[in-house]
Short mmCIF file of C-alpha atoms and ligand atoms in Angstrom, two decimals:
data_model
loop_
_atom_site.label_atom_id
_atom_site.label_comp_id
_atom_site.label_asym_id
_atom_site.label_seq_id
_atom_site.Cartn_x
_atom_site.Cartn_y
_atom_site.Cartn_z
CA UNK S 758 27.18 19.45 -43.06
CA UNK S 759 29.51 18.11 -40.60
CA UNK S 760 28.54 15.32 -37.70
CA UNK S 761 27.93 17.91 -35.00
CA UNK S 762 25.47 20.18 -36.92
CA UNK S 763 23.72 17.25 -38.29
CA UNK S 764 23.02 16.21 -34.57
CA UNK S 765 21.96 19.56 -33.73
CA UNK S 766 19.58 19.69 -36.40
CA UNK S 767 18.25 16.45 -35.22
CA UNK S 768 17.82 17.74 -31.69
CA UNK S 769 15.92 20.68 -32.71
CA UNK S 770 12.83 18.56 -33.86
CA UNK S 771 13.22 15.92 -31.15
CA UNK S 772 14.26 17.95 -28.18
CA UNK S 773 11.52 18.41 -25.53
CA UNK S 774 10.25 21.84 -25.09
CA UNK S 775 8.65 21.65 -21.74
CA UNK S 776 8.71 19.85 -18.55
CA UNK S 777 5.90 17.29 -19.36
CA UNK S 778 7.67 16.41 -22.47
CA UNK S 779 11.04 16.00 -20.52
CA UNK S 780 11.75 12.31 -19.53
CA UNK S 781 14.21 11.28 -16.82
CA UNK S 782 16.48 13.17 -14.49
CA UNK S 783 13.64 13.49 -12.10
CA UNK S 784 15.60 14.82 -9.06
CA UNK S 785 17.29 17.66 -11.10
CA UNK S 786 13.87 18.61 -12.81
CA UNK S 787 12.16 18.71 -9.41
CA UNK S 788 15.03 20.99 -8.02
CA UNK S 789 14.81 23.22 -11.03
CA UNK S 790 10.96 23.72 -10.87
CA UNK S 791 11.29 24.62 -7.19
CA UNK S 792 14.19 27.18 -8.08
CA UNK S 793 12.02 28.57 -11.06
CA UNK S 794 8.65 28.53 -9.25
CA UNK S 795 10.17 30.54 -6.18
CA UNK S 796 11.99 32.96 -8.29
CA UNK S 797 8.82 33.62 -10.28
CA UNK S 798 7.04 34.47 -7.06
CA UNK S 799 9.73 36.79 -6.08
CA UNK S 800 9.81 38.12 -9.46
CA UNK S 801 13.44 38.10 -9.62
CA UNK S 802 15.93 36.12 -12.11
CA UNK S 803 17.05 32.65 -10.89
CA UNK S 804 20.43 32.24 -9.63
CA UNK S 805 23.46 31.13 -11.87
CA UNK S 806 23.27 27.32 -12.39
CA UNK S 807 25.99 24.87 -13.18
CA UNK S 808 25.26 21.52 -15.20
CA UNK S 809 27.79 18.69 -15.39
CA UNK S 810 27.87 15.39 -16.95
CA UNK S 811 28.48 13.35 -20.00
CA UNK S 812 27.88 14.81 -23.49
CA UNK S 813 24.30 14.25 -24.66
CA UNK S 814 22.69 13.95 -21.16
CA UNK S 815 20.55 17.05 -21.84
CA UNK S 816 22.45 20.09 -20.49
CA UNK S 817 21.53 22.14 -23.47
CA UNK S 818 17.86 20.82 -23.45
CA UNK S 819 17.27 21.65 -19.70
CA UNK S 820 18.60 25.05 -20.21
CA UNK S 821 16.21 25.89 -23.15
CA UNK S 822 13.27 24.60 -21.04
CA UNK S 823 14.27 26.73 -18.14
CA UNK S 824 14.33 29.82 -20.55
CA UNK S 825 11.08 28.81 -21.81
CA UNK S 826 9.34 28.39 -18.43
CA UNK S 827 10.80 31.72 -17.27
CA UNK S 828 9.85 33.38 -20.61
CA UNK S 829 13.39 34.78 -20.83
CA UNK S 830 15.78 34.84 -23.99
CA UNK S 831 18.77 32.48 -24.06
CA UNK S 832 21.86 33.11 -25.62
CA UNK S 833 24.20 30.26 -26.35
CA UNK S 834 27.98 30.31 -26.65
CA UNK S 835 30.62 27.78 -26.32
CA UNK S 836 33.43 28.53 -23.78
CA UNK S 837 36.40 28.04 -26.34
CA UNK S 838 34.98 30.37 -28.71
CA UNK S 839 35.58 33.33 -26.43
CA UNK S 840 38.92 34.57 -27.49
CA UNK S 841 39.31 38.10 -26.30
CA UNK S 842 37.80 40.02 -23.04
CA UNK S 843 35.90 42.14 -25.67
CA UNK S 844 33.97 38.92 -27.14
CA UNK S 845 32.61 38.36 -23.84
CA UNK S 846 31.95 42.09 -22.93
CA UNK S 847 29.98 42.44 -26.14
CA UNK S 848 27.95 39.51 -25.39
CA UNK S 849 27.28 40.75 -21.69
CA UNK S 850 26.38 44.35 -22.62
CA UNK S 851 23.74 42.88 -25.12
CA UNK S 852 21.83 41.05 -22.48
CA UNK S 853 18.66 42.29 -20.75
CA UNK S 854 17.32 41.89 -17.32
CA UNK S 855 16.46 38.12 -16.85
CA UNK S 856 18.16 36.78 -19.88
CA UNK S 857 20.02 33.53 -19.61
CA UNK S 858 23.57 33.39 -20.81
CA UNK S 859 24.27 29.52 -21.60
CA UNK S 860 28.01 28.94 -21.65
CA UNK S 861 28.76 25.36 -22.96
CA UNK S 862 32.19 23.85 -22.23
CA UNK S 863 32.56 26.37 -19.51
CA UNK S 864 35.86 24.50 -18.12
CA UNK S 865 37.57 25.74 -21.44
CA UNK S 866 37.01 29.42 -20.83
CA UNK S 867 40.37 31.22 -21.24
CA UNK S 868 41.57 32.34 -17.73
CA UNK S 869 41.81 36.04 -18.43
CA UNK S 870 38.17 36.13 -19.82
CA UNK S 871 37.17 34.00 -16.80
CA UNK S 872 38.53 36.44 -14.35
CA UNK S 873 36.55 39.30 -16.22
CA UNK S 874 33.36 37.06 -15.83
CA UNK S 875 33.76 36.98 -11.96
CA UNK S 876 32.35 40.41 -11.25
CA UNK S 877 29.80 40.13 -13.91
CA UNK S 878 28.10 37.28 -12.34
CA UNK S 879 28.77 38.28 -8.75
CA UNK S 880 27.89 41.97 -8.76
CA UNK S 881 26.48 42.33 -12.32
CA UNK S 882 29.41 44.79 -13.16
CA UNK S 883 31.91 45.06 -15.90
CA UNK S 884 35.35 46.01 -14.82
CA UNK S 885 36.76 47.82 -17.79
CA UNK S 886 40.34 48.92 -18.06
CA UNK S 887 40.75 51.99 -20.29
CA UNK S 888 44.18 52.66 -21.70
CA UNK S 889 47.54 51.12 -20.94
CA UNK S 890 50.36 51.77 -18.66
CA UNK S 891 50.47 54.71 -16.15
CA UNK S 892 47.54 56.38 -17.92
CA UNK S 893 45.24 53.23 -17.54
CA UNK S 894 41.92 53.94 -15.85
CA UNK S 895 39.35 51.70 -14.61
CA UNK S 896 35.59 52.01 -15.17
CA UNK S 897 32.62 49.92 -13.85
CA UNK S 898 29.80 49.49 -16.08
CA UNK S 899 26.40 48.16 -14.65
CA UNK S 900 25.04 44.97 -16.31
CA UNK S 901 21.40 43.78 -16.18
CA UNK S 902 20.56 41.10 -13.73
CA UNK S 903 21.01 38.00 -16.04
CA UNK S 904 21.36 34.27 -15.28
CA UNK S 905 24.50 32.38 -16.29
CA UNK S 906 24.06 28.62 -16.93
CA UNK S 907 27.39 26.95 -17.28
CA UNK S 908 27.55 23.38 -18.60
CA UNK S 909 30.66 21.16 -18.52
CA UNK S 910 31.52 17.45 -19.10
CA UNK S 911 34.52 17.91 -16.47
CA UNK S 912 33.74 19.55 -13.23
CA UNK S 913 37.19 18.83 -12.00
CA UNK S 914 38.62 21.09 -14.58
CA UNK S 915 36.45 24.06 -13.64
CA UNK S 916 38.36 26.50 -11.43
CA UNK S 917 37.19 26.74 -7.92
CA UNK S 918 36.40 30.66 -8.11
CA UNK S 919 34.20 29.90 -11.09
CA UNK S 920 32.43 26.87 -9.42
CA UNK S 921 31.72 28.87 -6.14
CA UNK S 922 29.99 31.46 -7.77
CA UNK S 923 27.05 29.20 -8.97
CA UNK S 924 24.00 29.19 -6.82
CA UNK S 925 23.12 25.44 -7.66
CA UNK S 926 25.31 22.74 -9.23
CA UNK S 927 23.48 19.70 -10.76
CA UNK S 928 24.89 16.45 -12.09
CA UNK S 929 23.23 14.91 -14.95
CA UNK S 930 23.39 11.12 -14.73
CA UNK S 931 23.29 8.56 -17.36
CA UNK S 932 19.42 7.63 -18.13
CA UNK S 933 17.78 4.33 -17.13
CA UNK S 934 17.05 1.95 -19.85
CA UNK S 935 13.16 2.51 -19.28
CA UNK S 936 13.61 6.24 -19.68
CA UNK S 937 15.53 5.82 -22.85
CA UNK S 938 12.67 3.42 -24.08
CA UNK S 939 10.22 6.21 -23.38
CA UNK S 940 12.43 8.83 -25.13
CA UNK S 941 12.64 6.55 -28.14
CA UNK S 942 8.94 6.02 -28.13
CA UNK S 943 8.33 9.74 -28.12
CA UNK S 944 10.80 10.41 -30.79
CA UNK S 945 9.54 7.67 -33.03
CA UNK S 946 5.99 9.18 -32.97
CA UNK S 947 7.58 12.64 -33.81
CA UNK S 948 9.42 11.03 -36.58
CA UNK S 949 6.46 9.27 -37.87
CA UNK S 950 7.46 5.78 -37.60
CA UNK S 951 5.73 2.93 -35.65
CA UNK S 952 8.26 0.83 -33.39
CA UNK S 953 7.65 -2.77 -31.85
CA UNK S 954 8.08 -2.96 -28.05
CA UNK S 955 10.73 -5.53 -28.68
CA UNK S 956 12.46 -3.06 -31.07
CA UNK S 957 12.25 -0.29 -28.59
CA UNK S 958 14.17 -2.53 -26.10
CA UNK S 959 16.94 -3.33 -28.57
CA UNK S 960 17.62 0.18 -29.71
CA UNK S 961 17.39 1.37 -26.04
CA UNK S 962 19.97 -1.17 -25.02
CA UNK S 963 22.59 0.18 -27.70
CA UNK S 964 21.92 3.87 -26.78
CA UNK S 965 24.56 4.18 -24.12
CA UNK S 966 22.00 5.47 -21.63
CA UNK S 967 22.09 8.68 -23.58
CA UNK S 968 19.05 10.50 -25.08
CA UNK S 969 21.28 12.04 -27.84
CA UNK S 970 22.60 8.52 -28.88
CA UNK S 971 19.06 7.18 -28.64
CA UNK S 972 17.57 9.68 -31.01
CA UNK S 973 20.36 9.27 -33.45
CA UNK S 974 19.94 5.66 -33.59
CA UNK S 975 16.21 5.87 -33.85
CA UNK S 976 16.61 8.15 -36.91
CA UNK S 977 19.22 5.82 -38.51
CA UNK S 978 17.06 2.85 -38.07
CA UNK S 979 14.11 4.63 -39.37
CA UNK S 980 16.04 5.27 -42.56
CA UNK S 981 16.95 1.61 -42.70
CA UNK S 982 13.03 0.58 -42.32
CA UNK S 983 12.02 3.16 -44.88
CA UNK S 984 14.67 2.20 -47.34
CA UNK S 985 13.00 -1.33 -47.50
CA UNK S 986 9.54 0.38 -47.72
CA UNK S 987 8.22 -0.38 -44.37
CA UNK S 988 7.00 2.19 -41.87
CA UNK S 989 7.38 -0.04 -38.68
CA UNK S 990 10.75 -0.84 -36.90
CA UNK S 991 10.47 -4.43 -36.13
CA UNK S 992 12.54 -6.33 -33.97
CA UNK S 993 14.38 -7.77 -36.93
CA UNK S 994 14.96 -4.28 -38.51
CA UNK S 995 16.35 -2.95 -35.21
CA UNK S 996 18.83 -5.67 -34.98
CA UNK S 997 19.91 -5.78 -38.63
CA UNK S 998 20.04 -2.00 -38.64
CA UNK S 999 22.47 -1.99 -35.52
CA UNK S 1000 24.65 -4.62 -37.20
CA UNK S 1001 24.75 -2.60 -40.35
CA UNK S 1002 25.84 0.42 -38.45
CA UNK S 1003 28.53 -1.74 -36.71
CA UNK S 1004 27.07 -1.11 -33.26
CA UNK S 1005 26.89 -4.05 -30.98
CA UNK S 1006 23.83 -4.90 -28.64
CA UNK S 1007 25.52 -2.89 -25.74
CA UNK S 1008 26.11 0.24 -28.09
CA UNK S 1009 29.66 -0.39 -28.44
CA UNK S 1010 31.08 0.98 -31.70
CA UNK S 1011 34.52 0.25 -33.35
CA UNK S 1012 36.21 3.09 -31.40
CA UNK S 1013 35.10 1.64 -28.15
CA UNK S 1014 36.29 -1.90 -29.13
CA UNK S 1015 39.62 -0.33 -30.31
CA UNK S 1016 40.15 0.94 -26.88
CA UNK S 1017 39.05 -2.51 -25.24
CA UNK S 1018 41.40 -4.51 -27.68
CA UNK S 1019 44.31 -1.98 -27.15
CA UNK S 1020 44.15 -2.55 -23.26
CA UNK S 1021 44.05 -6.25 -23.65
CA UNK S 1022 46.28 -6.97 -26.38
CA UNK S 1023 48.73 -4.27 -26.65
CA UNK S 1024 49.13 -3.59 -22.81
CA UNK S 1025 48.41 -7.10 -21.41
CA UNK S 1026 44.99 -5.97 -19.83
CA UNK S 1027 46.63 -3.01 -18.24
CA UNK S 1028 47.18 -1.07 -16.13
CA UNK S 1029 47.86 1.67 -18.71
CA UNK S 1030 47.96 5.42 -18.51
CA UNK S 1031 45.69 7.84 -20.54
CA UNK S 1032 48.36 9.13 -22.66
CA UNK S 1033 49.81 5.64 -23.66
CA UNK S 1034 46.20 4.50 -24.31
CA UNK S 1035 45.45 7.51 -26.38
CA UNK S 1036 48.43 7.16 -28.55
CA UNK S 1037 48.09 3.45 -29.05
CA UNK S 1038 44.45 3.95 -30.45
CA UNK S 1039 45.16 7.11 -32.37
CA UNK S 1040 42.55 9.08 -30.30
CA UNK S 1041 42.68 12.25 -28.70
CA UNK S 1042 43.12 12.12 -24.94
CA UNK S 1043 39.71 14.24 -24.55
CA UNK S 1044 37.67 11.68 -26.59
CA UNK S 1045 39.20 8.71 -24.32
CA UNK S 1046 38.04 10.79 -21.29
CA UNK S 1047 34.72 12.08 -22.36
CA UNK S 1048 33.30 9.58 -24.80
CA UNK S 1049 34.90 6.13 -24.49
CA UNK S 1050 35.88 5.73 -20.92
CA UNK S 1051 32.70 6.81 -19.02
CA UNK S 1052 30.51 4.32 -20.93
CA UNK S 1053 33.02 1.51 -20.84
CA UNK S 1054 33.33 2.03 -16.99
CA UNK S 1055 29.42 2.30 -16.62
CA UNK S 1056 29.32 -1.22 -18.46
CA UNK S 1057 31.94 -2.52 -16.04
CA UNK S 1058 34.25 -3.36 -18.97
CA UNK S 1059 37.22 -1.24 -17.78
CA UNK S 1060 38.17 0.05 -14.43
CA UNK S 1061 40.37 3.15 -13.59
CA UNK S 1062 43.00 2.28 -11.01
CA UNK S 1063 45.65 4.75 -9.48
CA UNK S 1064 48.08 3.16 -11.91
CA UNK S 1065 45.79 3.44 -15.04
CA UNK S 1066 43.13 1.63 -16.85
CA UNK S 1067 42.42 -1.95 -16.59
CA UNK S 1068 40.27 -4.32 -18.60
CA UNK S 1069 37.74 -6.39 -16.56
CA UNK S 1070 36.82 -9.92 -16.99
CA UNK S 1071 33.78 -8.88 -18.76
CA UNK S 1072 35.73 -7.20 -21.24
CA UNK S 1073 37.55 -10.40 -22.16
CA UNK S 1074 34.41 -12.20 -22.42
CA UNK S 1075 32.79 -9.41 -24.40
CA UNK S 1076 35.64 -9.64 -26.94
CA UNK S 1077 35.75 -13.72 -26.67
CA UNK S 1078 39.13 -13.61 -25.42
CA UNK S 1079 40.72 -15.56 -22.61
CA UNK S 1080 41.31 -13.86 -19.32
CA UNK S 1081 44.63 -12.78 -17.95
CA UNK S 1082 45.19 -11.43 -14.50
CA UNK S 1083 46.07 -7.66 -14.62
CA UNK S 1084 49.66 -7.12 -14.04
CA UNK S 1085 50.58 -6.20 -10.41
CA UNK S 1086 52.73 -3.25 -10.27
CA UNK S 1087 54.45 -3.04 -6.84
N1 ADE N 1215 14.99 14.07 -26.14
C1 ADE N 1215 16.22 14.26 -25.75
N2 ADE N 1215 16.17 14.22 -24.38
C2 ADE N 1215 14.79 14.05 -24.06
C3 ADE N 1215 14.41 13.84 -22.86
N3 ADE N 1215 14.97 13.90 -21.61
N4 ADE N 1215 13.16 13.71 -22.76
C4 ADE N 1215 12.31 13.50 -23.87
N5 ADE N 1215 13.04 13.51 -25.01
C5 ADE N 1215 14.29 13.89 -25.13
#
C-alpha cells in the first residue's frame, strides 16, 4: 500500500462524521451550518462551494459532513484524473438532484474540461458537440441540480471564471495547538489507547497544526507504545517515539531541515528562488510550495521576499548555526 492510501484508510476511522465531532475551523463551520440550514428550509440544493487551504486541513472531511447533513450522495474525483471531456460528461450524467460532486485539486483540471464544466455548474446544462467540421451540431442536455464542492491548495492557480462560479469560498486555516490536542484526544479514544496530558501536548506541538499529521503521529506513537507492551502514551513514550520517527519537537522532518540547510549553507541564507531551492534539495517545486514552505513560514523559520526565500534568525538557531545577514540585492 502506498503512503497516500494508508493515510486515507486512517482517515476513514478517525474522520469526524458530524458537526459535533468536528473540532476547529469554527467560523467556516458556522457559515456552512447557515448555508445548509437555509437551503434545507427552502428545500433546494446548496450553492457550489470552494474550499482552499493546505493539505490535511479537512477539505474532504468537511465535504463528507456536508453531504451527510444534507442526506446527499457524494461523488469524489481528483481534478488531474479527468483526461477527456467524456470523463466529466459520464460523471455529470450519473448525478441525481441534490448530489454533491467533490473535485479535489480543482486547480489541476485541464482547461478544455474546465470550459465544459462552466455551463454544467452555471445552468445545469451539458453543451455537447456532435460530429466534426461543417457537419458538427451542438446539443444541450439538462443536468440535475447538483452541488459542486471544489477543493484546492492553491487558490491563485484557479482560473477566475471557475472561481467566480462558486457561491461561497472558504479558507481553511492551520488549527490551534489546543484544537489539535482535542483532535488527538478524540483519536486516541477511538484507537483504544490512553494518553497523558503532557504527551498530548508533545504530539500536538509536532503536528504541524494539521489534523491529518496529528492523527498519523498518534497512530505511529500508539504502535511505539504497544510494541513495548504498554497501553498508555506517556510523556516519555511520546518524546522517544518522535525521536525514533526523526521528527523534532516542532514537527520538522528531514525534508524540512534539508530545505533550511540548503537556504543557509548553499545560498548563504538567501534570497533563493523556488526553482534553485527545489533543484538543490532534489524536491519537486510543488512539494516545496505545498508541503515545506507553508509550515516553515508559519513557524517563522523562512520568509518569502520578492527576490526569493530567506532564512530567518530563528532558522539559524533552530539548526544551531551562527546567523549571517541575508545578502542585500540591489
Ligand atoms: N480528525 C481530522 N480532522 C478532525 C477534526 N477537525 N475534528 C475532529 N477529528 C478530526
